[in-house]
Amino acid sequence: MDIEQKQNEFIDHFVKRASSLKGSALASVVTEATSHPSLFAFSEILAVPDVVELEGTEHSVYLDVLRLFAYGTWSDYTSNSGRLPELGSDQALKLKQLTVLTLAETNKVLPYDQLMQELDVTNVRELEDFLINECMYAGIVRGKLDQLQRCFEVQFAAGRDLKPEQLGSMIQTLSNWLTTSDNLSVSIQEKIKWADNMSGLDKKHRKEVEERVEDVKKSLSSKVNRNKTSDSLLKYWDILVDVPYIMAEVTNCKQADIDIRGHEEVYSEPGGVMDYEEDRSRPKRRRHPIS
């Protein structure tokens, strides 16, 4: 069973008891409630009509004690101890626990020196034992003790009763939070719509791109097929164009071969043209002068 559920059960118990008593009979209820080890909220008991009627009576001191435990601290008690009844050990322990909760409301790092002063503790060992055994084990705070920096780092602290003058500020804070939440919700919805719209556009664009890619593939495939056919025709046409030229060249080559063989036959016969080298090697005939 969690601490909040226990709180509700104890509060209902003491509210029912206070509602059935009047005057001095309420003193025992107040003492028992402020001494209970698991009760840390008292505003519901303060709101009981029979308790409110203690104001201005000879028993109003018990109303003051209840208010002290609902909103006050240990230093508040020491400052007004002359007009308040002496607290029992359990009540003193409870008020010091509530003092830690009050300090943790405004600061998440509590120096040891401040804690020792507010709790009327004389040494660090006593302070750390109190924080561990009476606060963290009780579940009202969670945190880390930093002996090097001499401080208590608060990670969680249970809430205390709100003073009547704090209600307006709390209502305003909650109203601002609600407005901010509504604006955030609207913004989130707009972002969701924008994301859905962009997703639809992206899918549409992707489909268009895929269709264009397929069209390009088909177009390229068609061009490749046409190019293959055109290349074959061009090669065939080139062959046809080159045939007359080749035939002419063959004819010319044959004619040239015939001409060459004809010249060889003419110039190889006896009495033909004498070779120049052969002519030079013969002795020349001397002519005699005519007498």
Tab-separated table of C-alpha atoms in Angstrom:
chain	number	residue	atom	x	y	z
A	1	MET	CA	0.000	0.000	0.000
A	2	ASP	CA	1.527	3.353	-1.067
A	3	ILE	CA	1.920	6.389	1.164
A	4	GLU	CA	-0.873	8.388	-0.568
A	5	GLN	CA	-3.443	5.667	0.045
A	6	LYS	CA	-2.372	5.357	3.676
A	7	GLN	CA	-2.681	9.109	4.058
A	8	ASN	CA	-6.244	9.051	2.791
A	9	GLU	CA	-7.233	6.283	5.161
A	10	PHE	CA	-5.710	8.031	8.201
A	11	ILE	CA	-7.235	11.369	7.218
A	12	ASP	CA	-10.714	9.816	6.909
A	13	HIS	CA	-10.269	8.166	10.305
A	14	PHE	CA	-9.375	11.388	12.121
A	15	VAL	CA	-11.959	13.477	10.261
A	16	LYS	CA	-14.708	11.105	11.427
A	17	ARG	CA	-13.462	11.249	15.012
A	18	ALA	CA	-13.173	15.034	15.026
A	19	SER	CA	-16.668	15.352	13.569
A	20	SER	CA	-18.151	13.503	16.542
A	21	LEU	CA	-16.438	15.523	19.299
A	22	LYS	CA	-16.537	19.067	20.641
A	23	GLY	CA	-14.480	21.417	22.803
A	24	SER	CA	-11.823	19.908	25.037
A	25	ALA	CA	-12.597	16.419	23.743
A	26	LEU	CA	-10.892	17.414	20.501
A	27	ALA	CA	-7.534	17.801	22.291
A	28	SER	CA	-6.913	14.058	22.257
A	29	VAL	CA	-7.739	13.842	18.557
A	30	VAL	CA	-5.322	16.676	17.757
A	31	THR	CA	-2.546	15.156	19.861
A	32	GLU	CA	-3.030	11.715	18.383
A	33	ALA	CA	-3.172	13.022	14.797
A	34	THR	CA	-0.028	15.138	15.149
A	35	SER	CA	1.837	12.222	16.729
A	36	HIS	CA	0.866	9.608	14.125
A	37	PRO	CA	4.005	8.362	12.313
A	38	SER	CA	2.304	8.030	8.909
A	39	LEU	CA	0.123	11.157	8.781
A	40	PHE	CA	1.575	14.289	7.123
A	41	ALA	CA	-1.569	16.184	5.988
A	42	PHE	CA	-3.925	18.051	8.324
A	43	SER	CA	-5.973	20.527	6.265
A	44	GLU	CA	-8.980	18.163	6.074
A	45	ILE	CA	-9.050	17.928	9.878
A	46	LEU	CA	-8.752	21.710	10.103
A	47	ALA	CA	-11.808	22.049	7.868
A	48	VAL	CA	-14.045	20.020	10.215
A	49	PRO	CA	-16.710	22.474	11.562
A	50	ASP	CA	-16.293	21.388	15.199
A	51	VAL	CA	-12.550	22.057	14.937
A	52	VAL	CA	-13.121	25.475	13.345
A	53	GLU	CA	-15.405	26.371	16.266
A	54	LEU	CA	-12.388	26.158	18.618
A	55	GLU	CA	-11.291	29.568	17.331
A	56	GLY	CA	-11.563	32.168	20.136
A	57	THR	CA	-12.346	29.641	22.841
A	58	GLU	CA	-10.234	28.481	25.730
A	59	HIS	CA	-9.322	25.440	23.688
A	60	SER	CA	-8.105	27.421	20.657
A	61	VAL	CA	-4.513	26.409	21.502
A	62	TYR	CA	-5.237	22.984	19.984
A	63	LEU	CA	-6.368	24.669	16.812
A	64	ASP	CA	-3.018	26.519	16.771
A	65	VAL	CA	-1.138	23.240	17.211
A	66	LEU	CA	-3.031	21.731	14.303
A	67	ARG	CA	-2.218	24.750	12.139
A	68	LEU	CA	1.433	24.492	13.138
A	69	PHE	CA	1.601	20.938	11.862
A	70	ALA	CA	-0.331	21.821	8.732
A	71	TYR	CA	1.755	24.842	7.664
A	72	GLY	CA	4.565	25.536	10.121
A	73	THR	CA	8.132	24.398	10.852
A	74	TRP	CA	10.264	23.562	13.833
A	75	SER	CA	11.631	27.101	13.999
A	76	ASP	CA	8.034	28.421	14.086
A	77	TYR	CA	7.412	26.274	17.131
A	78	THR	CA	10.576	27.359	18.958
A	79	SER	CA	9.689	30.993	18.249
A	80	ASN	CA	6.183	30.556	19.753
A	81	SER	CA	6.797	27.840	22.328
A	82	GLY	CA	5.654	30.175	25.134
A	83	ARG	CA	2.012	30.140	23.995
A	84	LEU	CA	1.890	26.591	22.660
A	85	PRO	CA	1.685	23.372	24.675
A	86	GLU	CA	4.864	21.351	25.002
A	87	LEU	CA	5.207	18.789	22.239
A	88	GLY	CA	5.806	15.123	22.861
A	89	SER	CA	8.779	13.319	21.306
A	90	ASP	CA	6.659	11.901	18.506
A	91	GLN	CA	5.199	15.335	17.791
A	92	ALA	CA	8.677	16.911	17.742
A	93	LEU	CA	9.929	14.254	15.352
A	94	LYS	CA	6.896	14.780	13.089
A	95	LEU	CA	7.352	18.561	13.013
A	96	LYS	CA	11.034	18.194	12.045
A	97	GLN	CA	10.069	15.831	9.236
A	98	LEU	CA	7.567	18.403	8.009
A	99	THR	CA	10.283	21.066	8.221
A	100	VAL	CA	12.442	19.087	5.775
A	101	LEU	CA	9.499	18.909	3.372
A	102	THR	CA	9.028	22.678	3.580
A	103	LEU	CA	12.707	23.324	2.847
A	104	ALA	CA	12.618	20.878	-0.094
A	105	GLU	CA	9.701	22.771	-1.676
A	106	THR	CA	11.931	25.680	-2.696
A	107	ASN	CA	15.422	24.162	-2.865
A	108	LYS	CA	16.603	20.852	-4.244
A	109	VAL	CA	20.055	21.185	-2.696
A	110	LEU	CA	19.927	21.674	1.071
A	111	PRO	CA	23.212	22.554	2.802
A	112	TYR	CA	23.972	20.680	6.012
A	113	ASP	CA	24.487	23.950	7.895
A	114	GLN	CA	20.993	25.160	6.997
A	115	LEU	CA	19.426	21.836	7.941
A	116	MET	CA	21.218	21.669	11.284
A	117	GLN	CA	20.058	25.176	12.119
A	118	GLU	CA	16.427	24.600	11.070
A	119	LEU	CA	16.188	21.190	12.785
A	120	ASP	CA	18.155	22.157	15.910
A	121	VAL	CA	20.735	19.419	15.284
A	122	THR	CA	24.271	19.783	16.649
A	123	ASN	CA	26.394	17.511	14.397
A	124	VAL	CA	26.506	15.996	10.929
A	125	ARG	CA	26.194	12.393	12.096
A	126	GLU	CA	22.950	13.133	13.901
A	127	LEU	CA	21.641	15.028	10.865
A	128	GLU	CA	22.452	12.222	8.403
A	129	ASP	CA	20.895	9.604	10.693
A	130	PHE	CA	17.728	11.693	10.873
A	131	LEU	CA	17.546	12.180	7.084
A	132	ILE	CA	18.107	8.479	6.406
A	133	ASN	CA	16.076	6.830	9.163
A	134	GLU	CA	13.249	9.309	9.688
A	135	CYS	CA	12.820	10.852	6.239
A	136	MET	CA	14.014	8.579	3.436
A	137	TYR	CA	12.976	5.325	5.102
A	138	ALA	CA	9.597	6.899	5.885
A	139	GLY	CA	9.159	7.554	2.130
A	140	ILE	CA	8.543	11.281	2.409
A	141	VAL	CA	11.787	12.255	0.638
A	142	ARG	CA	14.334	10.689	-1.679
A	143	GLY	CA	17.779	12.021	-2.330
A	144	LYS	CA	21.523	11.705	-1.956
A	145	LEU	CA	23.757	12.727	0.929
A	146	ASP	CA	26.880	14.463	-0.307
A	147	GLN	CA	29.398	14.397	2.560
A	148	LEU	CA	32.086	16.057	0.453
A	149	GLN	CA	29.935	19.074	-0.409
A	150	ARG	CA	28.054	18.848	2.912
A	151	CYS	CA	24.589	18.933	1.395
A	152	PHE	CA	21.458	16.871	0.803
A	153	GLU	CA	20.424	16.611	-2.866
A	154	VAL	CA	16.626	16.205	-3.006
A	155	GLN	CA	15.196	14.042	-5.776
A	156	PHE	CA	11.641	13.793	-4.436
A	157	ALA	CA	9.692	15.308	-1.565
A	158	ALA	CA	6.076	14.787	-0.535
A	159	GLY	CA	3.842	17.857	-0.604
A	160	ARG	CA	2.487	19.643	2.422
A	161	ASP	CA	-0.847	21.332	3.065
A	162	LEU	CA	-1.352	24.631	1.309
A	163	LYS	CA	-1.869	27.734	3.375
A	164	PRO	CA	-5.161	29.557	2.623
A	165	GLU	CA	-3.247	32.495	1.111
A	166	GLN	CA	-1.434	30.087	-1.219
A	167	LEU	CA	-4.603	28.769	-2.807
A	168	GLY	CA	-4.962	31.688	-5.239
A	169	SER	CA	-1.391	31.259	-6.447
A	170	MET	CA	-1.834	27.508	-6.778
A	171	ILE	CA	-5.083	27.933	-8.728
A	172	GLN	CA	-3.360	30.393	-11.054
A	173	THR	CA	-0.431	28.024	-11.504
A	174	LEU	CA	-2.773	25.148	-12.328
A	175	SER	CA	-4.765	27.357	-14.711
A	176	ASN	CA	-1.576	28.361	-16.505
A	177	TRP	CA	-0.553	24.726	-16.673
A	178	LEU	CA	-3.956	23.781	-18.096
A	179	THR	CA	-3.737	26.544	-20.721
A	180	THR	CA	-0.234	25.492	-21.661
A	181	SER	CA	-1.363	21.871	-21.884
A	182	ASP	CA	-4.285	22.822	-24.132
A	183	ASN	CA	-2.006	24.859	-26.397
A	184	LEU	CA	0.482	22.018	-26.484
A	185	SER	CA	-2.285	19.570	-27.339
A	186	VAL	CA	-3.454	21.785	-30.218
A	187	SER	CA	0.122	22.145	-31.423
A	188	ILE	CA	0.637	18.387	-31.287
A	189	GLN	CA	-2.572	17.794	-33.253
A	190	GLU	CA	-1.440	20.289	-35.888
A	191	LYS	CA	1.923	18.575	-36.094
A	192	ILE	CA	0.195	15.206	-36.498
A	193	LYS	CA	-1.975	16.578	-39.321
A	194	TRP	CA	1.070	18.136	-40.970
A	195	ALA	CA	2.988	14.867	-40.658
A	196	ASP	CA	0.059	12.905	-42.142
A	197	ASN	CA	-0.204	15.385	-45.007
A	198	MET	CA	3.529	15.260	-45.686
A	199	SER	CA	3.424	11.482	-45.545
A	200	GLY	CA	0.647	11.436	-48.150
A	201	LEU	CA	2.528	13.865	-50.387
A	202	ASP	CA	5.676	11.828	-49.997
A	203	LYS	CA	3.880	8.619	-50.997
A	204	LYS	CA	2.317	10.392	-53.978
A	205	HIS	CA	5.659	11.828	-55.038
A	206	ARG	CA	7.346	8.454	-54.618
A	207	LYS	CA	4.683	6.805	-56.771
A	208	GLU	CA	5.128	9.462	-59.455
A	209	VAL	CA	8.876	8.981	-59.410
A	210	GLU	CA	8.509	5.205	-59.679
A	211	GLU	CA	6.129	5.626	-62.619
A	212	ARG	CA	8.542	7.999	-64.337
A	213	VAL	CA	11.378	5.558	-63.741
A	214	GLU	CA	9.333	2.774	-65.346
A	215	ASP	CA	8.521	5.025	-68.324
A	216	VAL	CA	12.188	5.870	-68.745
A	217	LYS	CA	13.109	2.189	-68.552
A	218	LYS	CA	10.552	1.329	-71.258
A	219	SER	CA	11.728	4.212	-73.440
A	220	LEU	CA	15.375	3.186	-73.107
A	221	SER	CA	14.523	-0.434	-73.857
A	222	SER	CA	12.650	0.610	-77.007
A	223	LYS	CA	15.531	2.809	-78.153
A	224	VAL	CA	18.033	0.037	-77.567
A	225	ASN	CA	15.991	-2.359	-79.704
A	226	ARG	CA	15.672	0.221	-82.492
A	227	ASN	CA	19.382	0.955	-82.351
A	228	LYS	CA	20.206	-2.730	-82.673
A	229	THR	CA	18.011	-2.978	-85.795
A	230	SER	CA	19.456	0.238	-87.247
A	231	ASP	CA	23.041	-0.946	-86.674
A	232	SER	CA	22.320	-4.203	-88.493
A	233	LEU	CA	20.788	-2.389	-91.468
A	234	LEU	CA	23.641	0.117	-91.603
A	235	LYS	CA	26.219	-2.653	-91.594
A	236	TYR	CA	24.359	-4.474	-94.381
A	237	TRP	CA	24.024	-1.238	-96.360
A	238	ASP	CA	27.741	-0.514	-95.961
A	239	ILE	CA	28.525	-3.951	-97.323
A	240	LEU	CA	26.247	-3.384	-100.302
A	241	VAL	CA	27.805	0.020	-100.943
A	242	ASP	CA	31.339	-1.396	-100.772
A	243	VAL	CA	30.695	-4.297	-103.186
A	244	PRO	CA	31.045	-2.261	-106.451
A	245	TYR	CA	34.182	-0.618	-105.104
A	246	ILE	CA	35.659	-3.965	-104.150
A	247	MET	CA	34.806	-5.453	-107.537
A	248	ALA	CA	36.394	-2.482	-109.296
A	249	GLU	CA	39.509	-2.833	-107.222
A	250	VAL	CA	39.733	-6.522	-107.999
A	251	THR	CA	39.352	-5.786	-111.725
A	252	ASN	CA	42.043	-3.096	-111.576
A	253	CYS	CA	44.370	-5.426	-109.737
A	254	LYS	CA	43.900	-8.117	-112.394
A	255	GLN	CA	44.504	-5.637	-115.213
A	256	ALA	CA	47.616	-4.346	-113.537
A	257	ASP	CA	48.923	-7.856	-113.156
A	258	ILE	CA	48.385	-8.516	-116.877
A	259	ASP	CA	50.193	-5.303	-117.839
A	260	ILE	CA	53.148	-6.163	-115.632
A	261	ARG	CA	53.513	-9.603	-117.123
A	262	GLY	CA	53.341	-8.093	-120.648
A	263	HIS	CA	56.176	-5.689	-119.950
A	264	GLU	CA	58.318	-8.516	-118.595
A	265	GLU	CA	57.868	-10.514	-121.764
A	266	VAL	CA	58.754	-7.557	-124.055
A	267	TYR	CA	61.905	-6.496	-122.265
A	268	SER	CA	63.260	-9.970	-121.622
A	269	GLU	CA	63.722	-10.854	-125.353
A	270	PRO	CA	67.287	-10.815	-127.012
A	271	GLY	CA	68.174	-7.565	-128.707
A	272	GLY	CA	66.151	-5.677	-126.365
A	273	VAL	CA	67.220	-2.639	-124.409
A	274	MET	CA	70.607	-3.135	-122.864
A	275	ASP	CA	71.093	-2.703	-119.267
A	276	TYR	CA	72.983	0.394	-118.325
A	277	GLU	CA	75.447	-1.430	-116.160
A	278	GLU	CA	76.038	-3.947	-118.868
A	279	ASP	CA	76.703	-1.113	-121.351
A	280	ARG	CA	79.284	0.485	-119.135
A	281	SER	CA	81.269	-2.706	-118.717
A	282	ARG	CA	81.966	-3.168	-122.448
A	283	PRO	CA	85.157	-1.637	-123.983
A	284	LYS	CA	84.380	1.160	-126.336
A	285	ARG	CA	85.469	0.829	-130.032
A	286	ARG	CA	87.973	3.425	-131.238
A	287	ARG	CA	87.159	5.122	-134.482
A	288	HIS	CA	89.865	5.831	-137.045
A	289	PRO	CA	89.917	9.141	-138.741
A	290	ILE	CA	88.891	9.138	-142.363
A	291	SER	CA	91.775	9.961	-144.578
